[in-house]
Coordinates of C-alpha atoms in Angstrom, one line a residue:
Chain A
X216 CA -5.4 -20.8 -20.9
X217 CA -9.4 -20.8 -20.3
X218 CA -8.4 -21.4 -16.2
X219 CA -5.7 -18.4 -16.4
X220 CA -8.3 -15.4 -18.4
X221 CA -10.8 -16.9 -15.5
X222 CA -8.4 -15.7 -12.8
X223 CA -7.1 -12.5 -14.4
X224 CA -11.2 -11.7 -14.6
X225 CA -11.4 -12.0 -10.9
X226 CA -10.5 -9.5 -8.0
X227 CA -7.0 -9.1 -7.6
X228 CA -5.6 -10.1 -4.2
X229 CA -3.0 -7.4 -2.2
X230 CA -0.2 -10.0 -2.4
X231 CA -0.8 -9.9 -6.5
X232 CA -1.1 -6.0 -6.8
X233 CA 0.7 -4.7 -4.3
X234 CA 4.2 -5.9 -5.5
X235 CA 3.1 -5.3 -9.2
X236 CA 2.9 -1.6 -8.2
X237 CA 5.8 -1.8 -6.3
X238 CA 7.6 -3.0 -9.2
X239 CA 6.8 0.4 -10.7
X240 CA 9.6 1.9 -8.4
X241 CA 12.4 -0.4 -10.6
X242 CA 10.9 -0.1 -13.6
X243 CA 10.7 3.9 -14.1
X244 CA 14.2 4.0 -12.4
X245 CA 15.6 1.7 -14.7
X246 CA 13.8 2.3 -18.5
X247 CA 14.5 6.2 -17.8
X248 CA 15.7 7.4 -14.5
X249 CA 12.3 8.4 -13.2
X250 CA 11.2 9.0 -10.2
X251 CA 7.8 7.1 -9.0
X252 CA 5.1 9.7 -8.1
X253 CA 1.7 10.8 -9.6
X254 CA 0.8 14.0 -7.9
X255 CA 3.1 15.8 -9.5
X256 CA 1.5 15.3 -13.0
X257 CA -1.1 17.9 -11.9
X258 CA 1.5 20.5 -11.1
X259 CA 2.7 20.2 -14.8
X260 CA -1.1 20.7 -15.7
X261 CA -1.0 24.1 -14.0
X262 CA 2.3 24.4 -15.0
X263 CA 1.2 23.9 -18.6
X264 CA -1.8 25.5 -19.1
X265 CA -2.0 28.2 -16.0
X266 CA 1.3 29.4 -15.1
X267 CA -0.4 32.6 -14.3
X268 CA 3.2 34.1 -13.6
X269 CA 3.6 32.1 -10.2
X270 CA 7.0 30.8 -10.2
X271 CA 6.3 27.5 -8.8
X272 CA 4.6 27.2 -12.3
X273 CA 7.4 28.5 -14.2
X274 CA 9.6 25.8 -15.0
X275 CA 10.1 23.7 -18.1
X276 CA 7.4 21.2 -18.0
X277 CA 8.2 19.9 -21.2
X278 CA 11.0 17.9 -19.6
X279 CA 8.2 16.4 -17.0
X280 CA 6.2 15.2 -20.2
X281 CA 6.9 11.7 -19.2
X282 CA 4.5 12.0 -16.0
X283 CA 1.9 13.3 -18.0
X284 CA 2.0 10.4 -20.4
X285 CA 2.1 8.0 -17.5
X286 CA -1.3 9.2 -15.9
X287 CA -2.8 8.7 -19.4
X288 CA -1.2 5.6 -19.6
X289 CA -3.5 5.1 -15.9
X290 CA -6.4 6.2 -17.8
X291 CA -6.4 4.0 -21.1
X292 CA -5.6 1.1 -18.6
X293 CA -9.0 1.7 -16.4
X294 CA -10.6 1.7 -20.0
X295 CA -9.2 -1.1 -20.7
X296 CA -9.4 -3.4 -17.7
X297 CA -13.4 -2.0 -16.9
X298 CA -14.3 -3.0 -20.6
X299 CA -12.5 -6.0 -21.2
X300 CA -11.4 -7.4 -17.9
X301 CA -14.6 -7.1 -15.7
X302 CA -15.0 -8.9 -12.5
X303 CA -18.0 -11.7 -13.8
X304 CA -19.5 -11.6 -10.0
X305 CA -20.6 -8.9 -7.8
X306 CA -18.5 -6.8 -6.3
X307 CA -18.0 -8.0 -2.5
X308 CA -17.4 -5.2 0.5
X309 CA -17.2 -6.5 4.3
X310 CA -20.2 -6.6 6.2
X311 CA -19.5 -4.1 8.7
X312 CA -18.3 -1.7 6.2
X313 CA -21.8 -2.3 4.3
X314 CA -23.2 -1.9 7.6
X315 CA -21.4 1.2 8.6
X316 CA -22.1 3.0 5.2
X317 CA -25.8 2.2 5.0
X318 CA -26.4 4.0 9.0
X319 CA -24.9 6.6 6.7
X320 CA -27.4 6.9 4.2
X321 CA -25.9 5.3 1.4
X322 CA -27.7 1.9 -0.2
X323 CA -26.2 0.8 -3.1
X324 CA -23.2 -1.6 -3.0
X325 CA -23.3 -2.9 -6.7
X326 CA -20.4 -1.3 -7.6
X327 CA -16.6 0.3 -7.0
X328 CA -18.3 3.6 -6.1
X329 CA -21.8 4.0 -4.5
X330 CA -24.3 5.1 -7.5
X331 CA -25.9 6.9 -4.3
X332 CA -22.6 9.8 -4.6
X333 CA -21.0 8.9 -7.8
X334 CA -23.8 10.0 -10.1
X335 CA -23.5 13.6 -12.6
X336 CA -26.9 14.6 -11.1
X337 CA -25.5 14.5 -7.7
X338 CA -22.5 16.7 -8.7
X339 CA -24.8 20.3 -9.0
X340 CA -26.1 19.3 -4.8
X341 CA -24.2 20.3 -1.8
X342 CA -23.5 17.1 -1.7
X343 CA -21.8 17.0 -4.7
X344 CA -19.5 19.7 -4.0
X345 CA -18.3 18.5 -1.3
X346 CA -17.4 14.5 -2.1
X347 CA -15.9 16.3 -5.4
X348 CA -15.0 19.8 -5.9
X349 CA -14.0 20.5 -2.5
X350 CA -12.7 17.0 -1.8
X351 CA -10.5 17.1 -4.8
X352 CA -9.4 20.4 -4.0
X353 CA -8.0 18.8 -0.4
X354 CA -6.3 16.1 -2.9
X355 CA -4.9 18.6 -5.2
X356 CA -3.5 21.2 -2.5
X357 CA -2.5 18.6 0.2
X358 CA -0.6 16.4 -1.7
X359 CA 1.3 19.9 -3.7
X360 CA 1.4 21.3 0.0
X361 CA 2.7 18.4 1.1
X362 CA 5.3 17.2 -1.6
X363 CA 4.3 14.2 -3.3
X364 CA 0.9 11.6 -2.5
X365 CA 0.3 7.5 -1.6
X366 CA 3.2 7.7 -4.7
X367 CA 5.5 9.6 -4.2
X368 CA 5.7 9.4 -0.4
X369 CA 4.2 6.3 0.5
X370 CA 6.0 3.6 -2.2
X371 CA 8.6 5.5 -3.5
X372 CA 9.8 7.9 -0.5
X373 CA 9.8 4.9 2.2
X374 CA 11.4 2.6 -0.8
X375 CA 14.3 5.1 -0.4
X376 CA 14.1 5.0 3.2
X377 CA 12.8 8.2 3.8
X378 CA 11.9 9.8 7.4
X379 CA 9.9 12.8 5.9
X380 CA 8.0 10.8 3.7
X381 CA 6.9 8.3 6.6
X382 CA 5.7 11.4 8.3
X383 CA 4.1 12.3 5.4
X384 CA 2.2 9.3 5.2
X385 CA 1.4 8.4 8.7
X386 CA -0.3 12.2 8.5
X387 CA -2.0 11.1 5.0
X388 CA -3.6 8.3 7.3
X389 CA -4.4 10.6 10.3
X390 CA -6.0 13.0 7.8
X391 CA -8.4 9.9 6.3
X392 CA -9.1 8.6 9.6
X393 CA -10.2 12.0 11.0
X394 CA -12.5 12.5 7.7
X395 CA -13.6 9.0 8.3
X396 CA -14.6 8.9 11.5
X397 CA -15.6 12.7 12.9
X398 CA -16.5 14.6 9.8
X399 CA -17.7 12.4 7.5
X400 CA -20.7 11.5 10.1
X401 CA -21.5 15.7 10.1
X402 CA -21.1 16.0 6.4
X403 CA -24.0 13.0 5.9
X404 CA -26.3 14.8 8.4
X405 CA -26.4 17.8 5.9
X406 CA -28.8 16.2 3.7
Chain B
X833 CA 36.3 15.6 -23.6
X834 CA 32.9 13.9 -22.6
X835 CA 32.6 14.6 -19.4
X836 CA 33.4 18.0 -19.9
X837 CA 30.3 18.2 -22.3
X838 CA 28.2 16.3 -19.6
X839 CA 29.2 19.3 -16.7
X840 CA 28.1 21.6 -19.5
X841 CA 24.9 19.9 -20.2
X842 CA 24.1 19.6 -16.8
X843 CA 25.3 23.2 -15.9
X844 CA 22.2 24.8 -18.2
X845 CA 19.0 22.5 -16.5
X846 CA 17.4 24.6 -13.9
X847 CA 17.0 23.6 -10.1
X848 CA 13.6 21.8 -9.6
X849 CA 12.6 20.1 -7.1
X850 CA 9.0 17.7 -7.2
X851 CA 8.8 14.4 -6.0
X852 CA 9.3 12.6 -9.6
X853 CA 11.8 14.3 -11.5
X854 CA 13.3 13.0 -14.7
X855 CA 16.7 12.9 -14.2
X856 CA 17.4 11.3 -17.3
X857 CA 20.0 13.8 -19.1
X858 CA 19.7 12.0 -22.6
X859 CA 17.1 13.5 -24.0
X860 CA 13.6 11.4 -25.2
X861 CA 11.7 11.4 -28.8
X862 CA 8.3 10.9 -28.5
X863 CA 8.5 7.2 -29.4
X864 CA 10.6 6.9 -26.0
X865 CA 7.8 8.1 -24.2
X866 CA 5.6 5.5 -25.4
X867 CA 7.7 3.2 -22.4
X868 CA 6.0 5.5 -20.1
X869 CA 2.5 5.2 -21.6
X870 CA 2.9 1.2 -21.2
X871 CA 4.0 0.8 -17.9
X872 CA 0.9 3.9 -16.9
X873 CA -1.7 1.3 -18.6
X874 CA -0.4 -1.3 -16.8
X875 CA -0.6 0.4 -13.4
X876 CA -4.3 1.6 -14.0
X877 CA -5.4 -2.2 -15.1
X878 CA -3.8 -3.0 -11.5
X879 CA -5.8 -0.2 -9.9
X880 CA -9.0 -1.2 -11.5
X881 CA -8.3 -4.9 -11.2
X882 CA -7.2 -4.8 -7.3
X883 CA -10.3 -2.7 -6.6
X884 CA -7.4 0.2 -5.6
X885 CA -9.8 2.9 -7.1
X886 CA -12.5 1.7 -5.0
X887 CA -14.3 4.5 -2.4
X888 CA -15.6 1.7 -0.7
X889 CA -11.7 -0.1 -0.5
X890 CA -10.6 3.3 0.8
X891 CA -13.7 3.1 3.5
X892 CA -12.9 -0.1 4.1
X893 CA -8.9 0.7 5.0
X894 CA -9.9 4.1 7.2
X895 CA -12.6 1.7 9.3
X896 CA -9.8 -0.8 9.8
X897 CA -12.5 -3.4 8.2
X898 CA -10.3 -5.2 5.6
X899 CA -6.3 -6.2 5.4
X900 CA -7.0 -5.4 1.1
X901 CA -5.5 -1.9 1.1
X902 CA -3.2 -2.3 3.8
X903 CA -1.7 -5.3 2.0
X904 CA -1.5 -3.7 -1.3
X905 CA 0.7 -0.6 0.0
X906 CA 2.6 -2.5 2.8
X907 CA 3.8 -5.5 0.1
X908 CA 4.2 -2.5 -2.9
X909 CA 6.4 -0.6 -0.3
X910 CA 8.6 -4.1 0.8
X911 CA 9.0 -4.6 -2.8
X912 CA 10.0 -1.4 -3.6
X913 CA 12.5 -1.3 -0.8
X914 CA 14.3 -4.7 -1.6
X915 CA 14.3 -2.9 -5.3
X916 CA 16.4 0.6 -4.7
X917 CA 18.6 -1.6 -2.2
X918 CA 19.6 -4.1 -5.3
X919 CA 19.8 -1.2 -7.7
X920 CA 22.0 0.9 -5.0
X921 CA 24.4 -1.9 -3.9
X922 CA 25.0 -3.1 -7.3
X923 CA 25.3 0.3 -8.6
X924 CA 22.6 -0.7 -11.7
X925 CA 22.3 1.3 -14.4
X926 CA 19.3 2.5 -16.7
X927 CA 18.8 1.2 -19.5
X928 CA 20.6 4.1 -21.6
X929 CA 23.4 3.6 -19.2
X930 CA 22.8 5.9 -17.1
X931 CA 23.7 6.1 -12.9
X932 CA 20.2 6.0 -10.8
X933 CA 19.4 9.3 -9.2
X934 CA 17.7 9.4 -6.0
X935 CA 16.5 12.6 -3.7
X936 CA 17.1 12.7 -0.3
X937 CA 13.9 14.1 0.8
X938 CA 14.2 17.0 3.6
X939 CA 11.5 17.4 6.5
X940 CA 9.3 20.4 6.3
X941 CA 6.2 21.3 8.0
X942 CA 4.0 20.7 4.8
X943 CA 4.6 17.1 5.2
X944 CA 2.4 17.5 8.1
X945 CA -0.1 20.1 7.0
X946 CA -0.2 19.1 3.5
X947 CA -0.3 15.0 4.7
X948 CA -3.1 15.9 6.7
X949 CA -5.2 18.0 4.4
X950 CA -4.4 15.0 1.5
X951 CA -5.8 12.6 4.1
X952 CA -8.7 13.9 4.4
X953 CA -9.4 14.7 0.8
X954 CA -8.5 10.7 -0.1
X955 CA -10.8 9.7 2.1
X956 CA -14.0 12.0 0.8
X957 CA -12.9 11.6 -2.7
X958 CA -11.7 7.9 -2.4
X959 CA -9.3 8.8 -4.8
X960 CA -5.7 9.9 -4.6
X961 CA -4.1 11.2 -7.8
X962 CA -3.5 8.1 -9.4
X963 CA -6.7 6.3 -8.8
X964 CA -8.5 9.5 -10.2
X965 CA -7.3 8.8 -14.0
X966 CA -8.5 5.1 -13.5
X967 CA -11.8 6.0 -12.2
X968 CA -12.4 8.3 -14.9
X969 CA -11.3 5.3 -17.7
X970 CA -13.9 3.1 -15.9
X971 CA -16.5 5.3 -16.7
X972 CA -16.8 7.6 -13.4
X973 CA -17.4 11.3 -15.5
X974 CA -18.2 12.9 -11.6
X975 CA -14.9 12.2 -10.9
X976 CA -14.0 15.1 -14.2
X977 CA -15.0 17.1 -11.5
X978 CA -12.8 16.2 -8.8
X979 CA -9.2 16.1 -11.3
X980 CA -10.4 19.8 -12.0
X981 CA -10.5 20.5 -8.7
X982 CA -7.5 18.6 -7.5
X983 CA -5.7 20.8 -10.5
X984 CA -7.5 24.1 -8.5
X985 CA -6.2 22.7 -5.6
X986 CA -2.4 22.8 -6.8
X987 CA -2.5 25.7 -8.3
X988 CA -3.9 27.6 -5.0
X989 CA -1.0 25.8 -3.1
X990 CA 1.5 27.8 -5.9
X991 CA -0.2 31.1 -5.7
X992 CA -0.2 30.9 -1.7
X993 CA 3.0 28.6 -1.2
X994 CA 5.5 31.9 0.2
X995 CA 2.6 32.6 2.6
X996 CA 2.1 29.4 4.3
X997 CA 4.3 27.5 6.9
X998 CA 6.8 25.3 5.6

Protein backbone atom coordinates (compact mmCIF):
# COMPACT_ATOMS: atom_id res chain seq x y z
CA UNK A 1 0.00 0.00 0.00
CA UNK A 2 3.10 2.15 1.45
CA UNK A 3 5.05 1.02 -2.16
CA UNK A 4 1.86 2.13 -4.22
CA UNK A 5 1.18 6.06 -2.31
CA UNK A 6 5.21 6.10 -2.97
CA UNK A 7 4.74 5.77 -6.70
CA UNK A 8 1.54 7.87 -7.14
CA UNK A 9 3.92 10.67 -5.24
CA UNK A 10 6.39 10.44 -7.97
CA UNK A 11 6.33 12.05 -11.59
CA UNK A 12 4.02 10.53 -13.76
CA UNK A 13 5.41 8.82 -16.86
CA UNK A 14 3.72 9.69 -20.61
CA UNK A 15 2.79 6.01 -20.97
CA UNK A 16 0.70 6.48 -17.42
CA UNK A 17 -0.90 10.00 -18.29
CA UNK A 18 -1.24 10.10 -21.62
CA UNK A 19 -3.82 7.20 -22.02
CA UNK A 20 -5.43 8.42 -18.68
CA UNK A 21 -6.25 11.62 -20.61
CA UNK A 22 -7.11 9.84 -23.53
CA UNK A 23 -9.58 7.98 -21.67
CA UNK A 24 -11.34 11.28 -21.09
CA UNK A 25 -12.53 11.07 -24.92
CA UNK A 26 -14.81 7.68 -23.71
CA UNK A 27 -15.70 8.79 -20.64
CA UNK A 28 -17.48 12.27 -21.49
CA UNK A 29 -18.92 10.45 -24.61
CA UNK A 30 -20.28 7.82 -22.68
CA UNK A 31 -21.58 9.41 -18.90
CA UNK A 32 -23.27 12.33 -21.06
CA UNK A 33 -22.62 12.63 -24.74
CA UNK A 34 -19.96 15.17 -24.42
CA UNK A 35 -17.66 16.22 -26.56
CA UNK A 36 -13.82 16.38 -25.20
CA UNK A 37 -12.52 20.02 -25.46
CA UNK A 38 -11.50 22.84 -22.88
CA UNK A 39 -11.16 25.92 -24.93
CA UNK A 40 -14.48 26.29 -25.31
CA UNK A 41 -15.16 26.80 -21.57
CA UNK A 42 -13.85 30.41 -22.06
CA UNK A 43 -16.32 31.18 -24.84
CA UNK A 44 -19.15 30.36 -22.32
CA UNK A 45 -17.26 32.78 -19.85
CA UNK A 46 -17.77 35.63 -22.45
CA UNK A 47 -20.76 34.16 -23.33
CA UNK A 48 -21.89 34.32 -19.71
CA UNK A 49 -20.76 37.33 -18.38
CA UNK A 50 -19.95 39.65 -21.58
CA UNK A 51 -22.21 38.90 -24.40
CA UNK A 52 -21.95 42.51 -25.28
CA UNK A 53 -24.66 41.84 -28.07
CA UNK A 54 -22.03 39.84 -30.29
CA UNK A 55 -23.85 36.99 -31.58
CA UNK A 56 -21.22 34.53 -31.29
CA UNK A 57 -21.96 35.26 -27.52
CA UNK A 58 -25.57 34.85 -27.79
CA UNK A 59 -26.37 31.48 -27.33
CA UNK A 60 -27.68 29.52 -24.40
CA UNK A 61 -24.70 28.75 -22.33
CA UNK A 62 -26.61 27.30 -19.72
CA UNK A 63 -26.83 24.12 -21.74
CA UNK A 64 -22.70 24.28 -21.93
CA UNK A 65 -22.66 24.34 -18.05
CA UNK A 66 -21.08 21.02 -18.03
CA UNK A 67 -17.69 22.47 -19.48
CA UNK A 68 -17.60 25.00 -16.99
CA UNK A 69 -17.89 22.54 -14.23
CA UNK A 70 -15.19 20.43 -15.84
CA UNK A 71 -12.45 23.17 -15.80
CA UNK A 72 -13.24 23.68 -12.14
CA UNK A 73 -13.15 20.14 -11.73
CA UNK A 74 -9.25 20.88 -13.43
CA UNK A 75 -8.77 23.35 -10.84
CA UNK A 76 -9.87 21.58 -7.45
CA UNK A 77 -7.67 18.70 -8.91
CA UNK A 78 -4.28 20.93 -9.27
CA UNK A 79 -5.29 21.81 -5.56
CA UNK A 80 -5.52 18.70 -4.74
CA UNK A 81 -2.64 16.84 -6.35
CA UNK A 82 -0.01 20.09 -5.45
CA UNK A 83 -1.14 19.86 -1.73
CA UNK A 84 -1.49 16.28 -1.10
CA UNK A 85 0.26 14.52 -3.89
CA UNK A 86 3.74 16.45 -4.18
CA UNK A 87 6.59 15.04 -5.94
CA UNK A 88 9.05 14.28 -2.55
CA UNK A 89 12.32 15.01 -4.93
CA UNK A 90 13.24 17.91 -7.05
CA UNK A 91 11.78 18.56 -9.95
CA UNK A 92 14.16 17.15 -12.86
CA UNK A 93 14.33 19.13 -16.51
CA UNK A 94 17.01 17.84 -19.21
CA UNK A 95 20.22 19.35 -19.25
CA UNK A 96 20.12 21.02 -22.46
CA UNK A 97 16.90 22.47 -21.85
CA UNK A 98 18.42 23.90 -18.36
CA UNK A 99 21.15 24.87 -20.47
CA UNK A 100 19.21 26.55 -23.19
CA UNK A 101 16.99 28.49 -20.63
CA UNK A 102 19.74 29.76 -18.45
CA UNK A 103 21.70 31.53 -21.97
CA UNK A 104 18.27 33.02 -21.71
CA UNK A 105 18.43 34.60 -18.50
CA UNK A 106 16.39 32.56 -16.51
CA UNK A 107 18.11 30.64 -13.23
CA UNK A 108 15.82 28.99 -11.21
CA UNK A 109 14.83 25.38 -12.03
CA UNK A 110 13.23 24.43 -8.52
CA UNK A 111 10.03 24.20 -9.75
CA UNK A 112 7.09 23.49 -12.62
CA UNK A 113 7.41 27.25 -13.60
CA UNK A 114 10.63 29.35 -13.31
CA UNK A 115 10.12 31.69 -10.05
CA UNK A 116 12.34 34.04 -12.44
CA UNK A 117 8.69 34.77 -14.68
CA UNK A 118 6.09 33.14 -12.67
CA UNK A 119 6.19 35.65 -9.81
CA UNK A 120 3.00 38.58 -9.04
CA UNK A 121 5.79 41.21 -8.96
CA UNK A 122 6.90 40.29 -12.30
CA UNK A 123 3.33 40.59 -13.74
CA UNK A 124 3.29 44.88 -13.52
CA UNK A 125 7.05 44.62 -15.92
CA UNK A 126 7.10 44.38 -19.64
CA UNK A 127 7.96 41.36 -19.03
CA UNK A 128 5.07 40.39 -17.41
CA UNK A 129 2.80 41.42 -20.00
CA UNK A 130 4.01 39.76 -22.40
CA UNK A 131 4.60 35.85 -20.88
CA UNK A 132 0.86 36.73 -19.53
CA UNK A 133 -1.52 39.23 -20.69
CA UNK A 134 -0.47 39.18 -24.09
CA UNK A 135 0.49 35.50 -24.17
CA UNK A 136 -2.86 34.50 -22.89
CA UNK A 137 -4.50 36.73 -25.18
CA UNK A 138 -2.67 34.51 -28.20
CA UNK A 139 -4.22 31.41 -26.20
CA UNK A 140 -7.63 32.82 -25.83
CA UNK A 141 -7.98 34.23 -29.53
CA UNK A 142 -6.09 31.38 -31.32
CA UNK A 143 -7.57 28.59 -29.97
CA UNK A 144 -11.52 30.61 -30.51
CA UNK A 145 -10.03 31.67 -34.04
CA UNK A 146 -9.08 28.42 -34.54
CA UNK A 147 -11.92 26.20 -33.27
CA UNK A 148 -10.98 24.16 -30.33
CA UNK A 149 -7.09 23.74 -28.50
CA UNK A 150 -4.46 20.60 -27.66
CA UNK A 151 -8.36 19.28 -26.57
CA UNK A 152 -10.45 19.70 -28.73
CA UNK A 153 -8.25 19.31 -31.85
CA UNK A 154 -5.39 17.45 -30.89
CA UNK A 155 -7.08 14.31 -28.68
CA UNK A 156 -10.50 14.54 -29.51
CA UNK A 157 -10.58 15.87 -33.32
CA UNK A 158 -7.72 13.24 -34.52
CA UNK A 159 -9.59 10.50 -32.11
CA UNK A 160 -12.40 11.08 -34.72
CA UNK A 161 -10.15 11.04 -37.43
CA UNK A 162 -10.25 14.44 -38.34
CA UNK A 163 -8.10 16.21 -41.34
CA UNK A 164 -8.92 19.84 -40.11
CA UNK A 165 -8.00 19.18 -36.69
CA UNK A 166 -4.44 17.58 -37.74
CA UNK A 167 -3.98 20.82 -39.61
CA UNK A 168 -4.92 22.47 -36.70
CA UNK A 169 -2.47 20.91 -34.62
CA UNK A 170 0.51 20.49 -36.75
CA UNK A 171 -0.02 24.69 -36.98
CA UNK A 172 -0.44 24.71 -32.95
CA UNK A 173 3.17 23.07 -33.14
CA UNK A 174 4.52 25.44 -35.92
CA UNK A 175 3.19 28.39 -33.89
CA UNK A 176 5.26 27.05 -30.50
CA UNK A 177 8.23 26.26 -32.48
CA UNK A 178 8.42 29.72 -34.16
CA UNK A 179 7.82 31.34 -30.54
CA UNK A 180 10.42 28.96 -29.35
CA UNK A 181 12.98 29.39 -31.39
CA UNK A 182 12.95 33.06 -33.26
CA UNK A 183 10.93 35.20 -30.92
CA UNK A 184 11.36 34.07 -27.71
CA UNK A 185 15.32 34.87 -28.11
CA UNK A 186 14.13 38.85 -29.09
CA UNK A 187 11.60 38.94 -26.38
CA UNK A 188 14.52 38.00 -23.58
CA UNK A 189 16.87 40.67 -25.06
CA UNK A 190 14.14 43.31 -24.04
CA UNK A 191 15.17 43.22 -20.50
CA UNK B 1 -45.68 8.86 -30.17
CA UNK B 2 -42.07 9.16 -28.72
CA UNK B 3 -40.23 9.82 -31.43
CA UNK B 4 -42.52 12.34 -32.54
CA UNK B 5 -41.89 14.15 -29.09
CA UNK B 6 -37.98 13.63 -29.58
CA UNK B 7 -38.26 15.53 -33.47
CA UNK B 8 -40.10 18.18 -31.46
CA UNK B 9 -37.52 18.44 -28.69
CA UNK B 10 -34.84 18.54 -30.95
CA UNK B 11 -36.74 20.95 -33.45
CA UNK B 12 -36.55 23.97 -30.64
CA UNK B 13 -32.43 23.67 -29.65
CA UNK B 14 -30.64 26.23 -31.69
CA UNK B 15 -27.71 25.50 -34.19
CA UNK B 16 -24.32 25.78 -32.41
CA UNK B 17 -21.50 24.83 -33.32
CA UNK B 18 -17.98 24.70 -30.68
CA UNK B 19 -15.76 21.99 -30.52
CA UNK B 20 -17.43 20.28 -27.22
CA UNK B 21 -21.02 20.50 -27.51
CA UNK B 22 -23.47 18.64 -25.18
CA UNK B 23 -25.40 16.72 -27.24
CA UNK B 24 -27.08 15.05 -24.60
CA UNK B 25 -30.96 15.85 -25.15
CA UNK B 26 -32.11 14.58 -21.60
CA UNK B 27 -31.79 17.26 -19.75
CA UNK B 28 -29.17 17.35 -16.42
CA UNK B 29 -29.93 18.41 -12.52
CA UNK B 30 -27.18 19.79 -10.95
CA UNK B 31 -26.36 16.57 -9.15
CA UNK B 32 -25.67 15.12 -12.71
CA UNK B 33 -23.21 17.57 -13.24
CA UNK B 34 -21.26 16.59 -10.37
CA UNK B 35 -20.05 13.47 -13.05
CA UNK B 36 -18.42 16.23 -14.81
CA UNK B 37 -16.76 17.93 -11.76
CA UNK B 38 -15.11 14.32 -11.04
CA UNK B 39 -13.81 13.32 -14.10
CA UNK B 40 -12.34 17.54 -14.38
CA UNK B 41 -10.49 16.74 -10.90
CA UNK B 42 -9.19 13.77 -12.13
CA UNK B 43 -7.84 15.30 -15.34
CA UNK B 44 -6.09 18.27 -13.40
CA UNK B 45 -4.35 15.65 -10.79
CA UNK B 46 -3.01 14.07 -14.15
CA UNK B 47 -1.93 17.44 -15.41
CA UNK B 48 -0.15 18.33 -12.19
CA UNK B 49 1.06 14.86 -11.65
CA UNK B 50 2.56 14.23 -15.35
CA UNK B 51 4.25 17.66 -15.00
CA UNK B 52 1.66 18.57 -18.25
CA UNK B 53 1.20 22.16 -16.72
CA UNK B 54 4.85 22.51 -16.66
CA UNK B 55 6.51 25.78 -18.81
CA UNK B 56 9.57 24.07 -18.62
CA UNK B 57 7.69 20.51 -20.13
CA UNK B 58 6.26 22.74 -22.86
CA UNK B 59 10.10 24.14 -23.44
CA UNK B 60 11.25 20.99 -23.32
CA UNK B 61 8.64 19.56 -26.24
CA UNK B 62 9.27 22.90 -28.58
CA UNK B 63 13.36 22.29 -28.23
CA UNK B 64 12.74 18.64 -29.19
CA UNK B 65 14.76 17.89 -25.75
CA UNK B 66 12.46 15.27 -24.15
CA UNK B 67 9.97 12.27 -25.52
CA UNK B 68 7.60 13.40 -22.02
CA UNK B 69 5.15 15.62 -23.90
CA UNK B 70 5.28 14.01 -27.12
CA UNK B 71 4.48 10.68 -25.38
CA UNK B 72 1.68 12.06 -23.35
CA UNK B 73 -0.42 13.48 -26.49
CA UNK B 74 0.82 10.76 -29.04
CA UNK B 75 -0.40 7.70 -26.51
CA UNK B 76 -3.67 10.05 -25.19
CA UNK B 77 -4.50 10.44 -29.01
CA UNK B 78 -3.88 6.30 -29.87
CA UNK B 79 -6.16 5.71 -26.94
CA UNK B 80 -8.60 7.97 -27.85
CA UNK B 81 -8.75 6.61 -31.35
CA UNK B 82 -9.03 2.80 -30.46
CA UNK B 83 -11.96 4.36 -28.09
CA UNK B 84 -14.52 6.28 -30.76
CA UNK B 85 -13.64 3.19 -33.14
CA UNK B 86 -15.09 0.65 -30.31
CA UNK B 87 -17.92 2.99 -29.39
CA UNK B 88 -18.68 3.58 -33.31
CA UNK B 89 -18.56 -0.13 -34.52
CA UNK B 90 -20.45 -1.39 -31.66
CA UNK B 91 -22.87 1.41 -31.87
CA UNK B 92 -22.34 1.99 -27.71
CA UNK B 93 -24.59 3.94 -26.01
CA UNK B 94 -24.38 6.56 -23.10
CA UNK B 95 -25.17 5.78 -20.15
CA UNK B 96 -28.85 7.33 -20.31
CA UNK B 97 -29.18 5.34 -23.42
CA UNK B 98 -28.45 7.66 -25.64
CA UNK B 99 -26.66 7.22 -29.49
CA UNK B 100 -23.04 8.98 -29.44
CA UNK B 101 -22.88 12.11 -31.40
CA UNK B 102 -19.85 13.00 -33.23
CA UNK B 103 -18.99 16.32 -35.52
CA UNK B 104 -17.41 16.03 -38.58
CA UNK B 105 -15.15 18.87 -38.42
CA UNK B 106 -14.95 21.19 -41.72
CA UNK B 107 -11.60 22.87 -42.93
CA UNK B 108 -11.40 26.60 -42.65
CA UNK B 109 -8.61 28.92 -42.79
CA UNK B 110 -8.72 29.65 -38.89
CA UNK B 111 -7.39 26.30 -38.33
CA UNK B 112 -4.34 27.69 -39.72
CA UNK B 113 -4.36 31.30 -38.55
CA UNK B 114 -5.89 30.56 -35.31
CA UNK B 115 -3.41 27.14 -34.90
CA UNK B 116 -0.71 29.34 -35.43
CA UNK B 117 -1.44 32.22 -33.23
CA UNK B 118 -2.49 29.32 -30.26
CA UNK B 119 1.03 28.05 -30.93
CA UNK B 120 2.67 30.66 -30.19
CA UNK B 121 0.71 31.80 -27.20
CA UNK B 122 1.23 27.97 -25.58
CA UNK B 123 4.55 28.20 -25.91
CA UNK B 124 5.03 31.87 -24.06
CA UNK B 125 2.33 31.09 -21.57
CA UNK B 126 3.24 27.33 -21.27
CA UNK B 127 -0.20 26.85 -20.78
CA UNK B 128 -3.07 25.85 -23.04
CA UNK B 129 -6.56 26.15 -21.62
CA UNK B 130 -6.62 23.25 -19.61
CA UNK B 131 -3.35 23.43 -18.00
CA UNK B 132 -4.23 27.09 -17.03
CA UNK B 133 -7.00 25.96 -14.26
CA UNK B 134 -4.30 23.52 -12.93
CA UNK B 135 -1.65 25.91 -12.67
CA UNK B 136 -3.83 28.25 -10.91
CA UNK B 137 -4.95 25.21 -8.23
CA UNK B 138 -1.19 24.73 -7.67
CA UNK B 139 -0.81 27.99 -6.46
CA UNK B 140 0.44 29.97 -9.72
CA UNK B 141 -1.94 33.47 -8.90
CA UNK B 142 0.24 35.20 -12.24
CA UNK B 143 -1.36 32.83 -14.23
CA UNK B 144 -5.15 34.84 -12.93
CA UNK B 145 -3.66 36.99 -15.28
CA UNK B 146 -3.25 35.01 -18.25
CA UNK B 147 -7.13 33.07 -17.99
CA UNK B 148 -8.27 36.84 -18.05
CA UNK B 149 -6.55 37.46 -20.82
CA UNK B 150 -7.15 34.24 -22.65
CA UNK B 151 -11.05 35.27 -21.85
CA UNK B 152 -10.03 38.90 -23.61
CA UNK B 153 -8.64 37.01 -26.16
CA UNK B 154 -11.95 35.10 -27.11
CA UNK B 155 -14.05 37.63 -26.77
CA UNK B 156 -11.86 39.93 -29.41
CA UNK B 157 -12.01 36.79 -31.73
CA UNK B 158 -16.30 37.21 -31.36
CA UNK B 159 -16.35 40.95 -31.75
CA UNK B 160 -13.87 40.64 -34.96
CA UNK B 161 -14.85 36.99 -36.17
CA UNK B 162 -17.10 38.46 -39.63
CA UNK B 163 -14.05 40.56 -40.33
CA UNK B 164 -11.32 38.08 -40.41
CA UNK B 165 -10.58 35.25 -43.03
CA UNK B 166 -12.13 32.08 -42.41
Amino acid sequence: MKQMFDFILQPWPWYVAGPLIGLTVPTLLLIGNKSFGISSSLRHVCAACFPADIPFFKYDWKKEIWNLIFVLGVFFGGIIATNFLANPSDFVLSEATINDLKALGINDFSGLMPADLFSVETLFSVKGLIFFVFGGFLVGFGTRYAGGCTSGHAIMGLSNLQVPSLIATCCFMVGGFTMTHLIMPIIFKLF
Amino acid sequence: MKNIQEIQNTAVVEPFVCEAPNDMKKAESWTDNIKYLIVGILFGIVFVKAEIISWFRIQEMFRLQSFHMYGVIGSAVVVGMISVFLIKKFNIKTIAGETVDFHPKKFQKGQVYGGLIFGLGWAITGACPGPIFAQIGSGYMVVIATLLSAVAGTWVYGLLKDKLPN
